[in-house]
Amino acid sequence: MKYLIVTGGECDDKFATEVIKQGGFDVIIAVDSGMELLYQMHIQPDIIVGDFDSVNPDTLEHFRSQEQIDICILGPVKDDTDTEHAIREAISRGADDITILGATGSRMDHVLGSIALLGIGLEERMDIQILDANNRIRMIDGSLTIRRDEQYGNFVSLIPYMGDVTGVTLTGFRYPLQDYTMGGFNSLGISNEIVEDEGQIDLKAGYLLVIESRD
């Protein structure tokens, strides 16, 4: 099942509308102040999650009054973020594909924390992606093919996550690699481009962030 999680970071209204209309999502989860975006768009989530410390009380009351919406109330003192709880809630309900909106913005701690949560998808062997108007962010531990006519913008950046990534091979890219070990403390993988019909990313071990950018 395809789940959409709308959390409380920055999200362009027009972009969000396009994603929701075209995404074919089975379930929508609003996380705390992520409810504000859906309220403004007159879209009703299926589930609301959070300690509700950042959402407008009127917005919260509007959604809480809808009997068909499931409500997951979290305590303000906890070891996980509301977004992490929403991801695990989605998985417990049968999600095998999760898109997250509102996970980027000015709070870099939340941005980096949300990117770390992409690893849950690898643990559960399912797809999780973060989208905003300019970026698609995924984490991989194996092969990934990106078709040039379907890519999210013109640039593809690869960033090692949690240590070295060995056996990295890139084909179909402007800057190819062959059985290369990508380590930290450098920017080698930034702003590559797909120059053939598709770009193929392969690796032997490790975790790579794959960030496709439109600007």
PDB file of C-alpha atoms in Angstrom:
ATOM      1  CA  MET A   1       0.000   0.000   0.000  1.00  0.00           C
ATOM      2  CA  LYS A   2       1.160   3.506  -0.813  1.00  0.00           C
ATOM      3  CA  TYR A   3       1.274   5.911   2.109  1.00  0.00           C
ATOM      4  CA  LEU A   4       1.834   9.659   2.105  1.00  0.00           C
ATOM      5  CA  ILE A   5       3.191  11.288   5.253  1.00  0.00           C
ATOM      6  CA  VAL A   6       2.857  15.075   5.481  1.00  0.00           C
ATOM      7  CA  THR A   7       5.047  16.429   8.236  1.00  0.00           C
ATOM      8  CA  GLY A   8       5.705  19.913   9.561  1.00  0.00           C
ATOM      9  CA  GLY A   9       8.598  21.306   7.533  1.00  0.00           C
ATOM     10  CA  GLU A  10       8.436  23.583   4.502  1.00  0.00           C
ATOM     11  CA  CYS A  11       6.287  22.487   1.574  1.00  0.00           C
ATOM     12  CA  ASP A  12       5.129  24.408  -1.489  1.00  0.00           C
ATOM     13  CA  ASP A  13       1.318  24.272  -1.777  1.00  0.00           C
ATOM     14  CA  LYS A  14       1.251  23.905  -5.564  1.00  0.00           C
ATOM     15  CA  PHE A  15       3.856  21.166  -5.502  1.00  0.00           C
ATOM     16  CA  ALA A  16       2.058  19.309  -2.702  1.00  0.00           C
ATOM     17  CA  THR A  17      -1.210  19.459  -4.620  1.00  0.00           C
ATOM     18  CA  GLU A  18       0.423  17.880  -7.679  1.00  0.00           C
ATOM     19  CA  VAL A  19       2.016  15.117  -5.611  1.00  0.00           C
ATOM     20  CA  ILE A  20      -1.229  14.273  -3.820  1.00  0.00           C
ATOM     21  CA  LYS A  21      -3.327  14.311  -7.016  1.00  0.00           C
ATOM     22  CA  GLN A  22      -0.883  12.234  -9.041  1.00  0.00           C
ATOM     23  CA  GLY A  23       0.536   9.961  -6.341  1.00  0.00           C
ATOM     24  CA  GLY A  24      -2.281   7.433  -6.095  1.00  0.00           C
ATOM     25  CA  PHE A  25      -1.883   7.174  -2.328  1.00  0.00           C
ATOM     26  CA  ASP A  26      -4.004   4.718  -0.392  1.00  0.00           C
ATOM     27  CA  VAL A  27      -3.533   6.428   2.974  1.00  0.00           C
ATOM     28  CA  ILE A  28      -2.516   9.943   4.049  1.00  0.00           C
ATOM     29  CA  ILE A  29      -0.967  10.587   7.465  1.00  0.00           C
ATOM     30  CA  ALA A  30      -0.681  14.150   8.777  1.00  0.00           C
ATOM     31  CA  VAL A  31       2.026  14.699  11.375  1.00  0.00           C
ATOM     32  CA  ASP A  32       1.384  17.503  13.877  1.00  0.00           C
ATOM     33  CA  SER A  33       1.741  20.854  12.039  1.00  0.00           C
ATOM     34  CA  GLY A  34       1.670  18.955   8.749  1.00  0.00           C
ATOM     35  CA  MET A  35      -2.079  19.134   9.287  1.00  0.00           C
ATOM     36  CA  GLU A  36      -1.942  22.841   8.425  1.00  0.00           C
ATOM     37  CA  LEU A  37      -1.026  22.171   4.799  1.00  0.00           C
ATOM     38  CA  LEU A  38      -3.817  19.650   4.325  1.00  0.00           C
ATOM     39  CA  TYR A  39      -6.292  21.946   6.067  1.00  0.00           C
ATOM     40  CA  GLN A  40      -5.419  24.778   3.684  1.00  0.00           C
ATOM     41  CA  MET A  41      -5.774  22.404   0.718  1.00  0.00           C
ATOM     42  CA  HIS A  42      -9.142  21.064   1.971  1.00  0.00           C
ATOM     43  CA  ILE A  43      -7.743  17.529   2.034  1.00  0.00           C
ATOM     44  CA  GLN A  44      -8.699  15.193   4.849  1.00  0.00           C
ATOM     45  CA  PRO A  45      -6.026  12.820   6.139  1.00  0.00           C
ATOM     46  CA  ASP A  46      -6.823   9.276   7.158  1.00  0.00           C
ATOM     47  CA  ILE A  47      -4.628   9.430  10.268  1.00  0.00           C
ATOM     48  CA  ILE A  48      -3.214  12.267  12.386  1.00  0.00           C
ATOM     49  CA  VAL A  49      -0.130  11.676  14.507  1.00  0.00           C
ATOM     50  CA  GLY A  50       1.750  13.801  17.011  1.00  0.00           C
ATOM     51  CA  ASP A  51       1.996  15.409  20.400  1.00  0.00           C
ATOM     52  CA  PHE A  52       0.192  18.316  18.706  1.00  0.00           C
ATOM     53  CA  ASP A  53       2.433  21.003  20.184  1.00  0.00           C
ATOM     54  CA  SER A  54       2.926  22.906  16.923  1.00  0.00           C
ATOM     55  CA  VAL A  55      -0.399  22.679  15.100  1.00  0.00           C
ATOM     56  CA  ASN A  56      -2.972  25.467  15.325  1.00  0.00           C
ATOM     57  CA  PRO A  57      -5.612  24.426  17.897  1.00  0.00           C
ATOM     58  CA  ASP A  58      -8.441  25.248  15.469  1.00  0.00           C
ATOM     59  CA  THR A  59      -6.909  23.027  12.798  1.00  0.00           C
ATOM     60  CA  LEU A  60      -6.440  20.216  15.288  1.00  0.00           C
ATOM     61  CA  GLU A  61     -10.018  20.520  16.512  1.00  0.00           C
ATOM     62  CA  HIS A  62     -11.317  20.452  12.928  1.00  0.00           C
ATOM     63  CA  PHE A  63      -9.646  17.127  12.202  1.00  0.00           C
ATOM     64  CA  ARG A  64     -10.313  15.641  15.623  1.00  0.00           C
ATOM     65  CA  SER A  65     -14.013  16.248  15.072  1.00  0.00           C
ATOM     66  CA  GLN A  66     -14.014  13.990  11.989  1.00  0.00           C
ATOM     67  CA  GLU A  67     -15.009  10.540  13.221  1.00  0.00           C
ATOM     68  CA  GLN A  68     -13.433   8.707  10.277  1.00  0.00           C
ATOM     69  CA  ILE A  69      -9.925  10.016  11.080  1.00  0.00           C
ATOM     70  CA  ASP A  70      -7.728   7.801  13.278  1.00  0.00           C
ATOM     71  CA  ILE A  71      -5.890   9.779  15.952  1.00  0.00           C
ATOM     72  CA  CYS A  72      -2.499   8.774  17.388  1.00  0.00           C
ATOM     73  CA  ILE A  73      -1.677  11.030  20.329  1.00  0.00           C
ATOM     74  CA  LEU A  74       1.975  10.978  21.404  1.00  0.00           C
ATOM     75  CA  GLY A  75       3.510  12.230  24.613  1.00  0.00           C
ATOM     76  CA  PRO A  76       5.759  15.316  24.382  1.00  0.00           C
ATOM     77  CA  VAL A  77       8.662  13.463  26.043  1.00  0.00           C
ATOM     78  CA  LYS A  78       9.786  10.557  23.877  1.00  0.00           C
ATOM     79  CA  ASP A  79      12.801   9.024  22.165  1.00  0.00           C
ATOM     80  CA  ASP A  80      11.545   9.316  18.588  1.00  0.00           C
ATOM     81  CA  THR A  81      10.230  12.181  16.482  1.00  0.00           C
ATOM     82  CA  ASP A  82       6.618  12.391  15.413  1.00  0.00           C
ATOM     83  CA  THR A  83       7.784  11.664  11.866  1.00  0.00           C
ATOM     84  CA  GLU A  84       9.508   8.448  12.907  1.00  0.00           C
ATOM     85  CA  HIS A  85       6.396   7.357  14.761  1.00  0.00           C
ATOM     86  CA  ALA A  86       4.326   8.063  11.634  1.00  0.00           C
ATOM     87  CA  ILE A  87       6.656   5.936   9.490  1.00  0.00           C
ATOM     88  CA  ARG A  88       6.476   3.016  11.896  1.00  0.00           C
ATOM     89  CA  GLU A  89       2.714   3.435  12.204  1.00  0.00           C
ATOM     90  CA  ALA A  90       2.418   3.267   8.403  1.00  0.00           C
ATOM     91  CA  ILE A  91       4.537   0.109   8.272  1.00  0.00           C
ATOM     92  CA  SER A  92       2.477  -1.538  11.028  1.00  0.00           C
ATOM     93  CA  ARG A  93      -0.639  -0.870   8.926  1.00  0.00           C
ATOM     94  CA  GLY A  94       0.774  -2.514   5.811  1.00  0.00           C
ATOM     95  CA  ALA A  95       2.649   0.239   3.960  1.00  0.00           C
ATOM     96  CA  ASP A  96       5.208  -0.950   1.426  1.00  0.00           C
ATOM     97  CA  ASP A  97       5.805   2.431  -0.225  1.00  0.00           C
ATOM     98  CA  ILE A  98       6.076   5.725   1.704  1.00  0.00           C
ATOM     99  CA  THR A  99       6.493   9.275   0.398  1.00  0.00           C
ATOM    100  CA  ILE A 100       7.246  12.042   2.875  1.00  0.00           C
ATOM    101  CA  LEU A 101       6.401  15.701   2.262  1.00  0.00           C
ATOM    102  CA  GLY A 102       7.438  18.520   4.583  1.00  0.00           C
ATOM    103  CA  ALA A 103      10.632  16.842   5.787  1.00  0.00           C
ATOM    104  CA  THR A 104      12.924  19.635   4.571  1.00  0.00           C
ATOM    105  CA  GLY A 105      13.179  23.271   5.569  1.00  0.00           C
ATOM    106  CA  SER A 106      15.083  25.569   7.898  1.00  0.00           C
ATOM    107  CA  ARG A 107      15.389  23.149  10.846  1.00  0.00           C
ATOM    108  CA  MET A 108      18.510  21.287   9.778  1.00  0.00           C
ATOM    109  CA  ASP A 109      18.333  18.979  12.790  1.00  0.00           C
ATOM    110  CA  HIS A 110      14.926  17.793  11.645  1.00  0.00           C
ATOM    111  CA  VAL A 111      16.098  17.550   8.014  1.00  0.00           C
ATOM    112  CA  LEU A 112      19.083  15.366   8.943  1.00  0.00           C
ATOM    113  CA  GLY A 113      16.964  13.360  11.351  1.00  0.00           C
ATOM    114  CA  SER A 114      14.368  12.700   8.659  1.00  0.00           C
ATOM    115  CA  ILE A 115      17.053  11.661   6.166  1.00  0.00           C
ATOM    116  CA  ALA A 116      18.335   9.156   8.744  1.00  0.00           C
ATOM    117  CA  LEU A 117      14.833   7.658   8.887  1.00  0.00           C
ATOM    118  CA  LEU A 118      15.156   6.593   5.245  1.00  0.00           C
ATOM    119  CA  GLY A 119      17.217   3.715   6.619  1.00  0.00           C
ATOM    120  CA  ILE A 120      14.030   2.237   8.058  1.00  0.00           C
ATOM    121  CA  GLY A 121      13.067   1.467   4.478  1.00  0.00           C
ATOM    122  CA  LEU A 122      16.238  -0.570   4.023  1.00  0.00           C
ATOM    123  CA  GLU A 123      15.601  -2.466   7.264  1.00  0.00           C
ATOM    124  CA  GLU A 124      12.043  -3.246   6.211  1.00  0.00           C
ATOM    125  CA  ARG A 125      12.924  -3.840   2.515  1.00  0.00           C
ATOM    126  CA  MET A 126      10.487  -1.221   1.300  1.00  0.00           C
ATOM    127  CA  ASP A 127      10.610   2.117  -0.516  1.00  0.00           C
ATOM    128  CA  ILE A 128      10.736   5.402   1.406  1.00  0.00           C
ATOM    129  CA  GLN A 129      11.467   8.737  -0.261  1.00  0.00           C
ATOM    130  CA  ILE A 130      11.533  12.375   0.804  1.00  0.00           C
ATOM    131  CA  LEU A 131      10.172  14.847  -1.738  1.00  0.00           C
ATOM    132  CA  ASP A 132      10.148  18.611  -1.970  1.00  0.00           C
ATOM    133  CA  ALA A 133       9.747  20.949  -4.932  1.00  0.00           C
ATOM    134  CA  ASN A 134      13.448  20.673  -5.795  1.00  0.00           C
ATOM    135  CA  ASN A 135      14.667  17.324  -4.495  1.00  0.00           C
ATOM    136  CA  ARG A 136      13.988  13.619  -4.228  1.00  0.00           C
ATOM    137  CA  ILE A 137      16.028  11.906  -1.507  1.00  0.00           C
ATOM    138  CA  ARG A 138      16.456   8.152  -1.182  1.00  0.00           C
ATOM    139  CA  MET A 139      18.853   5.804   0.599  1.00  0.00           C
ATOM    140  CA  ILE A 140      20.128   2.625  -1.051  1.00  0.00           C
ATOM    141  CA  ASP A 141      22.258  -0.362  -0.090  1.00  0.00           C
ATOM    142  CA  GLY A 142      22.224  -2.049  -3.496  1.00  0.00           C
ATOM    143  CA  SER A 143      21.463  -1.306  -7.120  1.00  0.00           C
ATOM    144  CA  LEU A 144      19.314   1.531  -8.420  1.00  0.00           C
ATOM    145  CA  THR A 145      18.384   2.409 -12.005  1.00  0.00           C
ATOM    146  CA  ILE A 146      17.230   5.939 -12.829  1.00  0.00           C
ATOM    147  CA  ARG A 147      15.711   6.482 -16.246  1.00  0.00           C
ATOM    148  CA  ARG A 148      16.770   9.790 -17.748  1.00  0.00           C
ATOM    149  CA  ASP A 149      13.224  10.631 -18.870  1.00  0.00           C
ATOM    150  CA  GLU A 150      11.868   9.928 -15.375  1.00  0.00           C
ATOM    151  CA  GLN A 151      14.569  11.470 -13.189  1.00  0.00           C
ATOM    152  CA  TYR A 152      13.773  14.218 -10.714  1.00  0.00           C
ATOM    153  CA  GLY A 153      15.684  17.129 -12.258  1.00  0.00           C
ATOM    154  CA  ASN A 154      19.051  17.215 -13.974  1.00  0.00           C
ATOM    155  CA  PHE A 155      21.492  16.393 -11.190  1.00  0.00           C
ATOM    156  CA  VAL A 156      22.141  13.207  -9.227  1.00  0.00           C
ATOM    157  CA  SER A 157      24.317  13.386  -6.120  1.00  0.00           C
ATOM    158  CA  LEU A 158      25.639  10.405  -4.174  1.00  0.00           C
ATOM    159  CA  ILE A 159      26.695  10.809  -0.537  1.00  0.00           C
ATOM    160  CA  PRO A 160      28.106   7.962   1.581  1.00  0.00           C
ATOM    161  CA  TYR A 161      26.155   7.464   4.784  1.00  0.00           C
ATOM    162  CA  MET A 162      27.563   5.906   7.963  1.00  0.00           C
ATOM    163  CA  GLY A 163      30.980   4.989   6.625  1.00  0.00           C
ATOM    164  CA  ASP A 164      32.621   3.848   3.416  1.00  0.00           C
ATOM    165  CA  VAL A 165      30.611   2.519   0.489  1.00  0.00           C
ATOM    166  CA  THR A 166      32.549  -0.092  -1.443  1.00  0.00           C
ATOM    167  CA  GLY A 167      32.326  -1.319  -5.013  1.00  0.00           C
ATOM    168  CA  VAL A 168      30.527   1.742  -6.346  1.00  0.00           C
ATOM    169  CA  THR A 169      30.024   1.471 -10.107  1.00  0.00           C
ATOM    170  CA  LEU A 170      28.225   4.144 -12.108  1.00  0.00           C
ATOM    171  CA  THR A 171      27.239   3.606 -15.723  1.00  0.00           C
ATOM    172  CA  GLY A 172      25.357   6.005 -17.958  1.00  0.00           C
ATOM    173  CA  PHE A 173      26.637   9.010 -16.005  1.00  0.00           C
ATOM    174  CA  ARG A 174      28.802  11.933 -17.131  1.00  0.00           C
ATOM    175  CA  TYR A 175      31.289  10.979 -14.420  1.00  0.00           C
ATOM    176  CA  PRO A 176      31.403   7.158 -14.271  1.00  0.00           C
ATOM    177  CA  LEU A 177      33.001   5.054 -11.540  1.00  0.00           C
ATOM    178  CA  GLN A 178      34.193   1.459 -11.553  1.00  0.00           C
ATOM    179  CA  ASP A 179      34.405  -0.596  -8.343  1.00  0.00           C
ATOM    180  CA  TYR A 180      35.248   2.538  -6.359  1.00  0.00           C
ATOM    181  CA  THR A 181      35.202   3.045  -2.593  1.00  0.00           C
ATOM    182  CA  MET A 182      33.406   6.250  -1.636  1.00  0.00           C
ATOM    183  CA  GLY A 183      34.358   7.588   1.766  1.00  0.00           C
ATOM    184  CA  GLY A 184      33.568  10.651   3.841  1.00  0.00           C
ATOM    185  CA  PHE A 185      35.105  14.119   4.110  1.00  0.00           C
ATOM    186  CA  ASN A 186      34.919  14.884   0.379  1.00  0.00           C
ATOM    187  CA  SER A 187      32.349  15.995  -2.200  1.00  0.00           C
ATOM    188  CA  LEU A 188      33.191  13.603  -5.034  1.00  0.00           C
ATOM    189  CA  GLY A 189      29.622  12.425  -5.579  1.00  0.00           C
ATOM    190  CA  ILE A 190      27.952  15.814  -5.909  1.00  0.00           C
ATOM    191  CA  SER A 191      26.167  16.973  -9.095  1.00  0.00           C
ATOM    192  CA  ASN A 192      26.621  14.074 -11.480  1.00  0.00           C
ATOM    193  CA  GLU A 193      24.418  13.852 -14.580  1.00  0.00           C
ATOM    194  CA  ILE A 194      22.775  11.024 -16.512  1.00  0.00           C
ATOM    195  CA  VAL A 195      23.946  11.141 -20.142  1.00  0.00           C
ATOM    196  CA  GLU A 196      22.439   7.894 -21.503  1.00  0.00           C
ATOM    197  CA  ASP A 197      18.874   6.573 -21.473  1.00  0.00           C
ATOM    198  CA  GLU A 198      19.367   5.489 -17.906  1.00  0.00           C
ATOM    199  CA  GLY A 199      21.869   5.799 -15.105  1.00  0.00           C
ATOM    200  CA  GLN A 200      22.809   2.641 -13.207  1.00  0.00           C
ATOM    201  CA  ILE A 201      24.149   2.747  -9.640  1.00  0.00           C
ATOM    202  CA  ASP A 202      25.657  -0.404  -8.155  1.00  0.00           C
ATOM    203  CA  LEU A 203      27.497  -0.985  -4.881  1.00  0.00           C
ATOM    204  CA  LYS A 204      28.820  -3.934  -2.924  1.00  0.00           C
ATOM    205  CA  ALA A 205      28.471  -2.742   0.672  1.00  0.00           C
ATOM    206  CA  GLY A 206      27.424   0.364   2.562  1.00  0.00           C
ATOM    207  CA  TYR A 207      24.711   2.992   2.354  1.00  0.00           C
ATOM    208  CA  LEU A 208      24.373   5.760  -0.226  1.00  0.00           C
ATOM    209  CA  LEU A 209      22.101   8.766  -0.171  1.00  0.00           C
ATOM    210  CA  VAL A 210      20.813   9.400  -3.695  1.00  0.00           C
ATOM    211  CA  ILE A 211      19.644  12.975  -4.140  1.00  0.00           C
ATOM    212  CA  GLU A 212      18.088  14.063  -7.431  1.00  0.00           C
ATOM    213  CA  SER A 213      17.865  17.845  -7.728  1.00  0.00           C
ATOM    214  CA  ARG A 214      16.011  20.183 -10.036  1.00  0.00           C
ATOM    215  CA  ASP A 215      18.076  23.308  -9.418  1.00  0.00           C
TER     216      ASP A 215
END
